[in-house]
mmCIF file of C-alpha atoms in Angstrom:
data_model
loop_
_atom_site.group_PDB
_atom_site.id
_atom_site.type_symbol
_atom_site.label_atom_id
_atom_site.label_comp_id
_atom_site.label_asym_id
_atom_site.label_seq_id
_atom_site.Cartn_x
_atom_site.Cartn_y
_atom_site.Cartn_z
ATOM 1 C CA MET W 26 -25.616 94.087 -3.908
ATOM 2 C CA LYS W 27 -27.316 96.164 -1.231
ATOM 3 C CA PRO W 28 -26.161 95.626 2.364
ATOM 4 C CA TYR W 29 -28.752 93.374 4.011
ATOM 5 C CA ARG W 30 -29.022 93.551 7.803
ATOM 6 C CA SER W 31 -30.809 90.221 8.229
ATOM 7 C CA LEU W 32 -30.730 87.146 5.983
ATOM 8 C CA LEU W 33 -33.015 84.305 7.054
ATOM 9 C CA PHE W 34 -32.091 80.704 6.208
ATOM 10 C CA VAL W 35 -34.975 78.414 5.227
ATOM 11 C CA PRO W 36 -34.911 74.751 4.076
ATOM 12 C CA GLY W 37 -35.853 74.584 0.405
ATOM 13 C CA HIS W 38 -38.025 71.477 0.715
ATOM 14 C CA LYS W 39 -40.448 73.213 3.119
ATOM 15 C CA ARG W 40 -42.507 75.486 0.888
ATOM 16 C CA ASP W 41 -44.662 76.867 3.693
ATOM 17 C CA TRP W 42 -41.500 77.880 5.550
ATOM 18 C CA ILE W 43 -40.278 79.729 2.460
ATOM 19 C CA ASP W 44 -43.538 81.671 2.306
ATOM 20 C CA LYS W 45 -43.294 82.521 6.010
ATOM 21 C CA ALA W 46 -39.691 83.657 5.573
ATOM 22 C CA LEU W 47 -40.688 85.908 2.682
ATOM 23 C CA ASN W 48 -43.333 87.464 4.942
ATOM 24 C CA SER W 49 -40.947 87.900 7.875
ATOM 25 C CA GLU W 50 -39.095 91.051 8.911
ATOM 26 C CA ALA W 51 -35.828 89.789 7.408
ATOM 27 C CA ASP W 52 -34.282 91.938 4.676
ATOM 28 C CA ALA W 53 -33.441 88.850 2.631
ATOM 29 C CA VAL W 54 -34.116 85.116 2.532
ATOM 30 C CA ILE W 55 -31.627 82.331 1.823
ATOM 31 C CA ILE W 56 -33.347 79.265 0.375
ATOM 32 C CA ASP W 57 -31.148 76.317 1.263
ATOM 33 C CA LEU W 58 -30.680 73.402 -1.113
ATOM 34 C CA GLU W 59 -27.688 72.021 0.768
ATOM 35 C CA ASP W 60 -27.240 70.756 4.332
ATOM 36 C CA SER W 61 -30.801 71.250 5.614
ATOM 37 C CA VAL W 62 -32.355 69.292 2.716
ATOM 38 C CA PRO W 63 -32.326 65.454 2.712
ATOM 39 C CA SER W 64 -31.009 63.845 -0.478
ATOM 40 C CA GLN W 65 -34.431 62.515 -1.445
ATOM 41 C CA ASP W 66 -35.899 66.038 -1.275
ATOM 42 C CA LYS W 67 -33.335 67.879 -3.403
ATOM 43 C CA GLU W 68 -35.570 68.003 -6.479
ATOM 44 C CA LEU W 69 -38.508 69.262 -4.419
ATOM 45 C CA ALA W 70 -36.299 71.975 -2.923
ATOM 46 C CA ARG W 71 -35.217 73.145 -6.381
ATOM 47 C CA ALA W 72 -38.821 73.278 -7.566
ATOM 48 C CA ASN W 73 -39.895 75.218 -4.477
ATOM 49 C CA ALA W 74 -37.082 77.718 -4.928
ATOM 50 C CA ARG W 75 -37.972 78.195 -8.580
ATOM 51 C CA GLU W 76 -41.657 78.733 -7.761
ATOM 52 C CA ALA W 77 -40.807 81.250 -5.042
ATOM 53 C CA LEU W 78 -38.596 83.191 -7.447
ATOM 54 C CA GLU W 79 -41.280 83.171 -10.134
ATOM 55 C CA ALA W 80 -43.831 84.629 -7.712
ATOM 56 C CA HIS W 81 -41.479 87.096 -6.017
ATOM 57 C CA ASP W 82 -42.445 90.767 -5.985
ATOM 58 C CA GLY W 83 -38.937 92.074 -5.358
ATOM 59 C CA SER W 84 -39.651 93.276 -1.823
ATOM 60 C CA LYS W 85 -36.797 91.193 -0.390
ATOM 61 C CA GLY W 86 -33.519 89.830 -1.574
ATOM 62 C CA ILE W 87 -33.604 86.115 -2.381
ATOM 63 C CA LEU W 88 -30.402 84.110 -2.248
ATOM 64 C CA VAL W 89 -30.046 80.380 -2.812
ATOM 65 C CA ARG W 90 -27.399 78.138 -1.275
ATOM 66 C CA PRO W 91 -26.738 75.319 -3.762
ATOM 67 C CA ASN W 92 -24.994 72.082 -2.972
ATOM 68 C CA ALA W 93 -21.206 72.073 -3.063
ATOM 69 C CA LEU W 94 -19.263 71.944 -6.315
ATOM 70 C CA ASP W 95 -18.112 68.363 -5.800
ATOM 71 C CA THR W 96 -21.628 66.936 -5.352
ATOM 72 C CA GLU W 97 -23.941 65.334 -7.888
ATOM 73 C CA PHE W 98 -26.589 67.962 -7.123
ATOM 74 C CA PHE W 99 -24.694 71.158 -7.857
ATOM 75 C CA GLY W 100 -25.139 71.373 -11.636
ATOM 76 C CA ARG W 101 -28.908 70.855 -11.472
ATOM 77 C CA ASP W 102 -29.191 73.370 -8.643
ATOM 78 C CA VAL W 103 -27.671 76.149 -10.737
ATOM 79 C CA ALA W 104 -29.457 75.194 -13.956
ATOM 80 C CA THR W 105 -32.874 75.067 -12.278
ATOM 81 C CA VAL W 106 -32.736 77.997 -9.874
ATOM 82 C CA THR W 107 -30.952 80.698 -11.895
ATOM 83 C CA HIS W 108 -33.644 83.346 -12.373
ATOM 84 C CA ARG W 109 -33.910 87.081 -13.008
ATOM 85 C CA ASN W 110 -35.383 87.498 -9.501
ATOM 86 C CA LEU W 111 -32.480 85.671 -7.847
ATOM 87 C CA THR W 112 -30.207 88.087 -6.004
ATOM 88 C CA ALA W 113 -27.261 85.749 -5.547
ATOM 89 C CA PHE W 114 -25.980 82.254 -4.948
ATOM 90 C CA LEU W 115 -24.440 81.717 -1.508
ATOM 91 C CA LEU W 116 -21.443 79.530 -2.332
ATOM 92 C CA PRO W 117 -20.689 76.767 0.199
ATOM 93 C CA LYS W 118 -17.404 74.996 0.962
ATOM 94 C CA LEU W 119 -15.071 77.027 -1.222
ATOM 95 C CA PHE W 120 -11.340 76.447 -1.239
ATOM 96 C CA SER W 121 -9.942 78.954 -3.758
ATOM 97 C CA ARG W 122 -10.689 81.562 -6.416
ATOM 98 C CA ASP W 123 -10.818 78.722 -8.956
ATOM 99 C CA ASP W 124 -14.033 77.541 -7.308
ATOM 100 C CA VAL W 125 -15.565 80.997 -7.804
ATOM 101 C CA VAL W 126 -14.533 80.925 -11.465
ATOM 102 C CA ARG W 127 -16.245 77.542 -11.898
ATOM 103 C CA PHE W 128 -19.412 78.868 -10.275
ATOM 104 C CA ASP W 129 -19.314 81.909 -12.539
ATOM 105 C CA ALA W 130 -19.026 79.790 -15.687
ATOM 106 C CA LEU W 131 -22.026 77.651 -14.772
ATOM 107 C CA VAL W 132 -24.156 80.630 -13.739
ATOM 108 C CA THR W 133 -23.277 82.399 -16.993
ATOM 109 C CA ALA W 134 -24.424 79.357 -18.967
ATOM 110 C CA ALA W 135 -27.663 79.212 -16.957
ATOM 111 C CA GLU W 136 -28.328 82.921 -17.500
ATOM 112 C CA LEU W 137 -27.915 82.475 -21.242
ATOM 113 C CA GLU W 138 -30.200 79.420 -21.174
ATOM 114 C CA HIS W 139 -32.930 81.349 -19.340
ATOM 115 C CA GLY W 140 -32.572 84.537 -21.391
ATOM 116 C CA ILE W 141 -31.232 86.579 -18.482
ATOM 117 C CA ASP W 142 -28.688 89.365 -18.858
ATOM 118 C CA ARG W 143 -25.212 88.130 -18.022
ATOM 119 C CA GLY W 144 -24.134 89.220 -14.547
ATOM 120 C CA THR W 145 -27.662 89.529 -13.145
ATOM 121 C CA VAL W 146 -27.041 86.915 -10.445
ATOM 122 C CA GLU W 147 -24.252 87.710 -8.002
ATOM 123 C CA LEU W 148 -22.103 85.351 -5.936
ATOM 124 C CA VAL W 149 -21.589 85.449 -2.171
ATOM 125 C CA PRO W 150 -18.735 83.199 -1.007
ATOM 126 C CA SER W 151 -19.337 81.487 2.326
ATOM 127 C CA LEU W 152 -15.969 81.148 4.051
ATOM 128 C CA GLU W 153 -16.287 77.867 5.936
ATOM 129 C CA THR W 154 -12.867 76.316 5.314
ATOM 130 C CA ALA W 155 -9.391 77.173 6.545
ATOM 131 C CA ALA W 156 -8.265 77.365 2.915
ATOM 132 C CA SER W 157 -10.964 79.856 1.938
ATOM 133 C CA ILE W 158 -10.272 82.102 4.924
ATOM 134 C CA SER W 159 -6.539 82.100 4.214
ATOM 135 C CA LYS W 160 -7.232 82.988 0.551
ATOM 136 C CA VAL W 161 -10.046 85.459 1.188
ATOM 137 C CA ASP W 162 -8.382 88.270 -0.792
ATOM 138 C CA GLU W 163 -8.163 86.274 -4.016
ATOM 139 C CA ILE W 164 -11.634 84.756 -3.544
ATOM 140 C CA LEU W 165 -13.249 88.182 -3.161
ATOM 141 C CA ALA W 166 -11.491 89.314 -6.333
ATOM 142 C CA GLY W 167 -13.323 86.593 -8.263
ATOM 143 C CA PRO W 168 -16.018 87.239 -10.880
ATOM 144 C CA ARG W 169 -19.552 88.235 -9.799
ATOM 145 C CA VAL W 170 -18.641 88.480 -6.112
ATOM 146 C CA GLY W 171 -21.082 90.954 -4.570
ATOM 147 C CA GLY W 172 -20.877 90.012 -0.905
ATOM 148 C CA VAL W 173 -19.230 87.677 1.576
ATOM 149 C CA MET W 174 -20.347 85.533 4.486
ATOM 150 C CA ALA W 175 -17.940 84.740 7.299
ATOM 151 C CA ALA W 176 -18.711 81.713 9.435
ATOM 152 C CA ALA W 177 -18.299 81.742 13.204
ATOM 153 C CA ALA W 178 -21.024 79.349 14.310
ATOM 154 C CA LYS W 179 -20.841 77.006 17.260
ATOM 155 C CA ASP W 180 -19.619 73.468 16.420
ATOM 156 C CA ALA W 181 -20.013 74.014 12.667
ATOM 157 C CA ASP W 182 -17.809 73.389 9.617
ATOM 158 C CA VAL W 183 -15.469 76.285 10.324
ATOM 159 C CA SER W 184 -14.796 75.290 13.951
ATOM 160 C CA ARG W 185 -13.950 71.771 12.829
ATOM 161 C CA GLU W 186 -11.751 73.089 10.004
ATOM 162 C CA VAL W 187 -9.826 75.612 12.077
ATOM 163 C CA GLY W 188 -9.961 73.702 15.353
ATOM 164 C CA PHE W 189 -11.167 76.430 17.689
ATOM 165 C CA ARG W 190 -13.503 75.954 20.656
ATOM 166 C CA TRP W 191 -16.464 78.299 20.313
ATOM 167 C CA THR W 192 -17.349 80.773 23.055
ATOM 168 C CA ALA W 193 -20.000 83.486 23.090
ATOM 169 C CA ALA W 194 -17.272 86.077 23.754
ATOM 170 C CA GLY W 195 -15.742 85.195 20.386
ATOM 171 C CA VAL W 196 -12.068 85.754 21.225
ATOM 172 C CA GLU W 197 -11.169 82.557 19.356
ATOM 173 C CA THR W 198 -12.719 83.870 16.111
ATOM 174 C CA LEU W 199 -11.777 87.547 16.394
ATOM 175 C CA TYR W 200 -8.854 87.217 13.989
ATOM 176 C CA LEU W 201 -10.933 85.270 11.451
ATOM 177 C CA ARG W 202 -13.827 87.726 11.584
ATOM 178 C CA SER W 203 -11.555 90.761 11.394
ATOM 179 C CA LYS W 204 -9.596 89.333 8.468
ATOM 180 C CA VAL W 205 -12.772 88.936 6.417
ATOM 181 C CA VAL W 206 -13.977 92.488 7.127
ATOM 182 C CA VAL W 207 -10.662 94.051 6.093
ATOM 183 C CA ALA W 208 -10.473 91.932 2.926
ATOM 184 C CA ALA W 209 -14.054 92.795 1.981
ATOM 185 C CA ARG W 210 -13.537 96.525 2.506
ATOM 186 C CA ALA W 211 -10.347 96.396 0.458
ATOM 187 C CA ALA W 212 -12.280 94.679 -2.348
ATOM 188 C CA GLY W 213 -15.021 97.323 -2.248
ATOM 189 C CA ILE W 214 -17.665 94.870 -1.022
ATOM 190 C CA ARG W 215 -20.531 96.396 0.962
ATOM 191 C CA THR W 216 -22.425 93.256 1.991
ATOM 192 C CA ILE W 217 -20.389 91.631 4.763
ATOM 193 C CA VAL W 218 -22.455 89.187 6.805
ATOM 194 C CA LEU W 219 -21.747 86.736 9.581
ATOM 195 C CA GLY W 220 -23.247 83.373 10.343
ATOM 196 C CA LEU W 221 -24.730 82.564 12.765
ATOM 197 C CA TRP W 222 -26.298 82.611 16.235
ATOM 198 C CA GLN W 223 -27.638 79.120 16.979
ATOM 199 C CA GLU W 224 -29.351 79.559 20.353
ATOM 200 C CA VAL W 225 -32.879 80.207 19.111
ATOM 201 C CA ARG W 226 -34.404 81.313 22.426
ATOM 202 C CA ASN W 227 -31.406 83.279 23.710
ATOM 203 C CA LEU W 228 -32.337 86.675 22.289
ATOM 204 C CA ASP W 229 -30.141 88.571 24.742
ATOM 205 C CA GLY W 230 -27.148 86.561 23.558
ATOM 206 C CA LEU W 231 -28.117 87.244 19.959
ATOM 207 C CA ARG W 232 -28.244 90.977 20.622
ATOM 208 C CA VAL W 233 -24.780 91.033 22.190
ATOM 209 C CA PHE W 234 -23.411 88.911 19.327
ATOM 210 C CA ALA W 235 -24.912 91.310 16.766
ATOM 211 C CA GLN W 236 -23.658 94.388 18.610
ATOM 212 C CA ASP W 237 -20.126 92.992 18.747
ATOM 213 C CA ASN W 238 -20.032 92.133 15.067
ATOM 214 C CA SER W 239 -21.703 95.312 13.907
ATOM 215 C CA GLY W 240 -19.005 97.147 15.834
ATOM 216 C CA LEU W 241 -16.387 95.061 14.051
ATOM 217 C CA GLY W 242 -17.650 96.171 10.638
ATOM 218 C CA TYR W 243 -20.213 93.547 9.622
ATOM 219 C CA THR W 244 -23.261 94.916 7.847
ATOM 220 C CA GLY W 245 -25.630 92.058 8.634
ATOM 221 C CA GLN W 246 -26.143 88.554 9.935
ATOM 222 C CA VAL W 247 -27.436 85.233 8.683
ATOM 223 C CA LEU W 248 -30.299 83.992 10.862
ATOM 224 C CA ILE W 249 -32.042 80.684 11.555
ATOM 225 C CA HIS W 250 -35.300 81.951 13.070
ATOM 226 C CA PRO W 251 -37.726 84.739 12.096
ATOM 227 C CA SER W 252 -37.771 86.056 15.676
ATOM 228 C CA HIS W 253 -34.118 87.043 15.258
ATOM 229 C CA ALA W 254 -34.784 89.438 12.363
ATOM 230 C CA PRO W 255 -36.003 92.485 14.339
ATOM 231 C CA ILE W 256 -32.943 92.343 16.591
ATOM 232 C CA ALA W 257 -30.547 92.011 13.655
ATOM 233 C CA ASN W 258 -32.268 94.864 11.832
ATOM 234 C CA GLU W 259 -31.901 97.081 14.871
ATOM 235 C CA GLU W 260 -28.301 96.233 15.699
ATOM 236 C CA TYR W 261 -26.956 96.309 12.145
ATOM 237 C CA GLY W 262 -29.023 99.334 11.205
ATOM 238 C CA LEU W 263 -28.631 102.989 12.086
ATOM 239 C CA THR W 264 -30.769 104.102 15.025
ATOM 240 C CA ALA W 265 -32.735 107.340 14.851
ATOM 241 C CA THR W 266 -30.458 108.773 17.546
ATOM 242 C CA LEU W 267 -27.336 107.974 15.550
ATOM 243 C CA GLN W 268 -28.883 109.331 12.353
ATOM 244 C CA ASP W 269 -29.603 112.619 14.137
ATOM 245 C CA TYR W 270 -26.052 112.680 15.475
ATOM 246 C CA TYR W 271 -24.498 112.128 12.052
ATOM 247 C CA GLN W 272 -26.764 114.705 10.422
ATOM 248 C CA GLY W 273 -25.828 117.243 13.072
ATOM 249 C CA LEU W 274 -22.144 116.423 12.660
ATOM 250 C CA ILE W 275 -22.309 117.032 8.905
ATOM 251 C CA GLU W 276 -24.145 120.313 9.373
ATOM 252 C CA ALA W 277 -21.625 121.497 11.973
ATOM 253 C CA PHE W 278 -18.699 120.597 9.735
ATOM 254 C CA GLU W 279 -20.207 122.300 6.684
ATOM 255 C CA GLU W 280 -20.933 125.433 8.695
ATOM 256 C CA GLY W 281 -17.323 125.413 9.878
ATOM 257 C CA GLN W 282 -16.125 125.140 6.284
ATOM 258 C CA ARG W 283 -18.245 128.120 5.287
ATOM 259 C CA ASN W 284 -16.527 130.070 8.048
ATOM 260 C CA GLY W 285 -13.075 129.020 6.896
ATOM 261 C CA HIS W 286 -12.445 126.181 9.381
ATOM 262 C CA GLY W 287 -11.182 122.735 8.389
ATOM 263 C CA ALA W 288 -12.019 121.268 11.787
ATOM 264 C CA VAL W 289 -14.676 122.127 14.367
ATOM 265 C CA SER W 290 -16.014 120.946 17.693
ATOM 266 C CA PHE W 291 -19.309 119.043 17.738
ATOM 267 C CA ARG W 292 -20.838 117.895 21.014
ATOM 268 C CA GLY W 293 -17.399 117.987 22.572
ATOM 269 C CA ASP W 294 -15.670 115.990 19.820
ATOM 270 C CA HIS W 295 -13.060 117.260 17.376
ATOM 271 C CA ILE W 296 -14.347 116.599 13.844
ATOM 272 C CA ASP W 297 -12.859 117.151 10.411
ATOM 273 C CA LEU W 298 -13.381 115.954 6.836
ATOM 274 C CA ALA W 299 -12.763 112.289 7.681
ATOM 275 C CA HIS W 300 -15.530 112.327 10.295
ATOM 276 C CA ALA W 301 -17.926 114.116 7.946
ATOM 277 C CA ASN W 302 -17.249 111.589 5.185
ATOM 278 C CA HIS W 303 -17.847 108.712 7.600
ATOM 279 C CA ALA W 304 -21.171 110.243 8.641
ATOM 280 C CA ARG W 305 -22.224 110.787 5.019
ATOM 281 C CA GLU W 306 -21.401 107.187 4.122
ATOM 282 C CA ALA W 307 -23.287 105.826 7.134
ATOM 283 C CA LEU W 308 -26.392 107.860 6.282
ATOM 284 C CA ALA W 309 -26.237 106.866 2.619
ATOM 285 C CA LEU W 310 -25.928 103.198 3.599
ATOM 286 C CA ALA W 311 -28.955 103.486 5.886
ATOM 287 C CA LYS W 312 -31.082 104.674 2.963
ATOM 288 C CA THR W 313 -30.299 101.685 0.698
#
């Protein structure tokens, strides 16, 4: 899965909102069938998601968050929404790798039913429980896992589960957020996203939140409002200034190698192969 900078949540039962989300500046859209959809509208949400996938031109990633495994809605969610244009299912309320295996089995059956190549649809675990965070290594080693979402939202499932008191500074979630990044990198996962900033009008707070988490190693953020997408894209992306810096660093290092040097000075910094490789990876990621 490509590393999305901005993933915009949208309630599945509001078709006009889905269309607006698909026309927003977000890199990807998450159509929600779970918490934001009333029970009486679950079928409508599935139908809307299916229609959006059928009409999709591939310009954005489309993920769907189904209802949890232990609900009456889950099986129909997967059977209805699995589609060749679906990027991934965002998996809610996981507790262990066994849950990922169960998801995989049902998605495989749905792919076969719809004539889709096995493995087309990826899985993105959403780590909202203390159990899932403590078992993040084994969960990310599960089948189909192409990304991960860490949860650090104010007064949400994860704060209730873990028992922390949310602050904008994020000291209380630093360990949780860091643990997920390290586990994802170790598993070779490139899409590492965080959810979410809830203060819709506080764009300055959003920017600081995104800067902090981009610095921590997150590649993107789950959003609840289209106005947040440009900020997320900027903060989780590579600025033109940084691209120029990395390109210059690589050129300086390669020139040094041609002259028989394993390390050189670039703009006052000591650089060697590790720095050049980091710059190459960052530039390659920016092009995806």
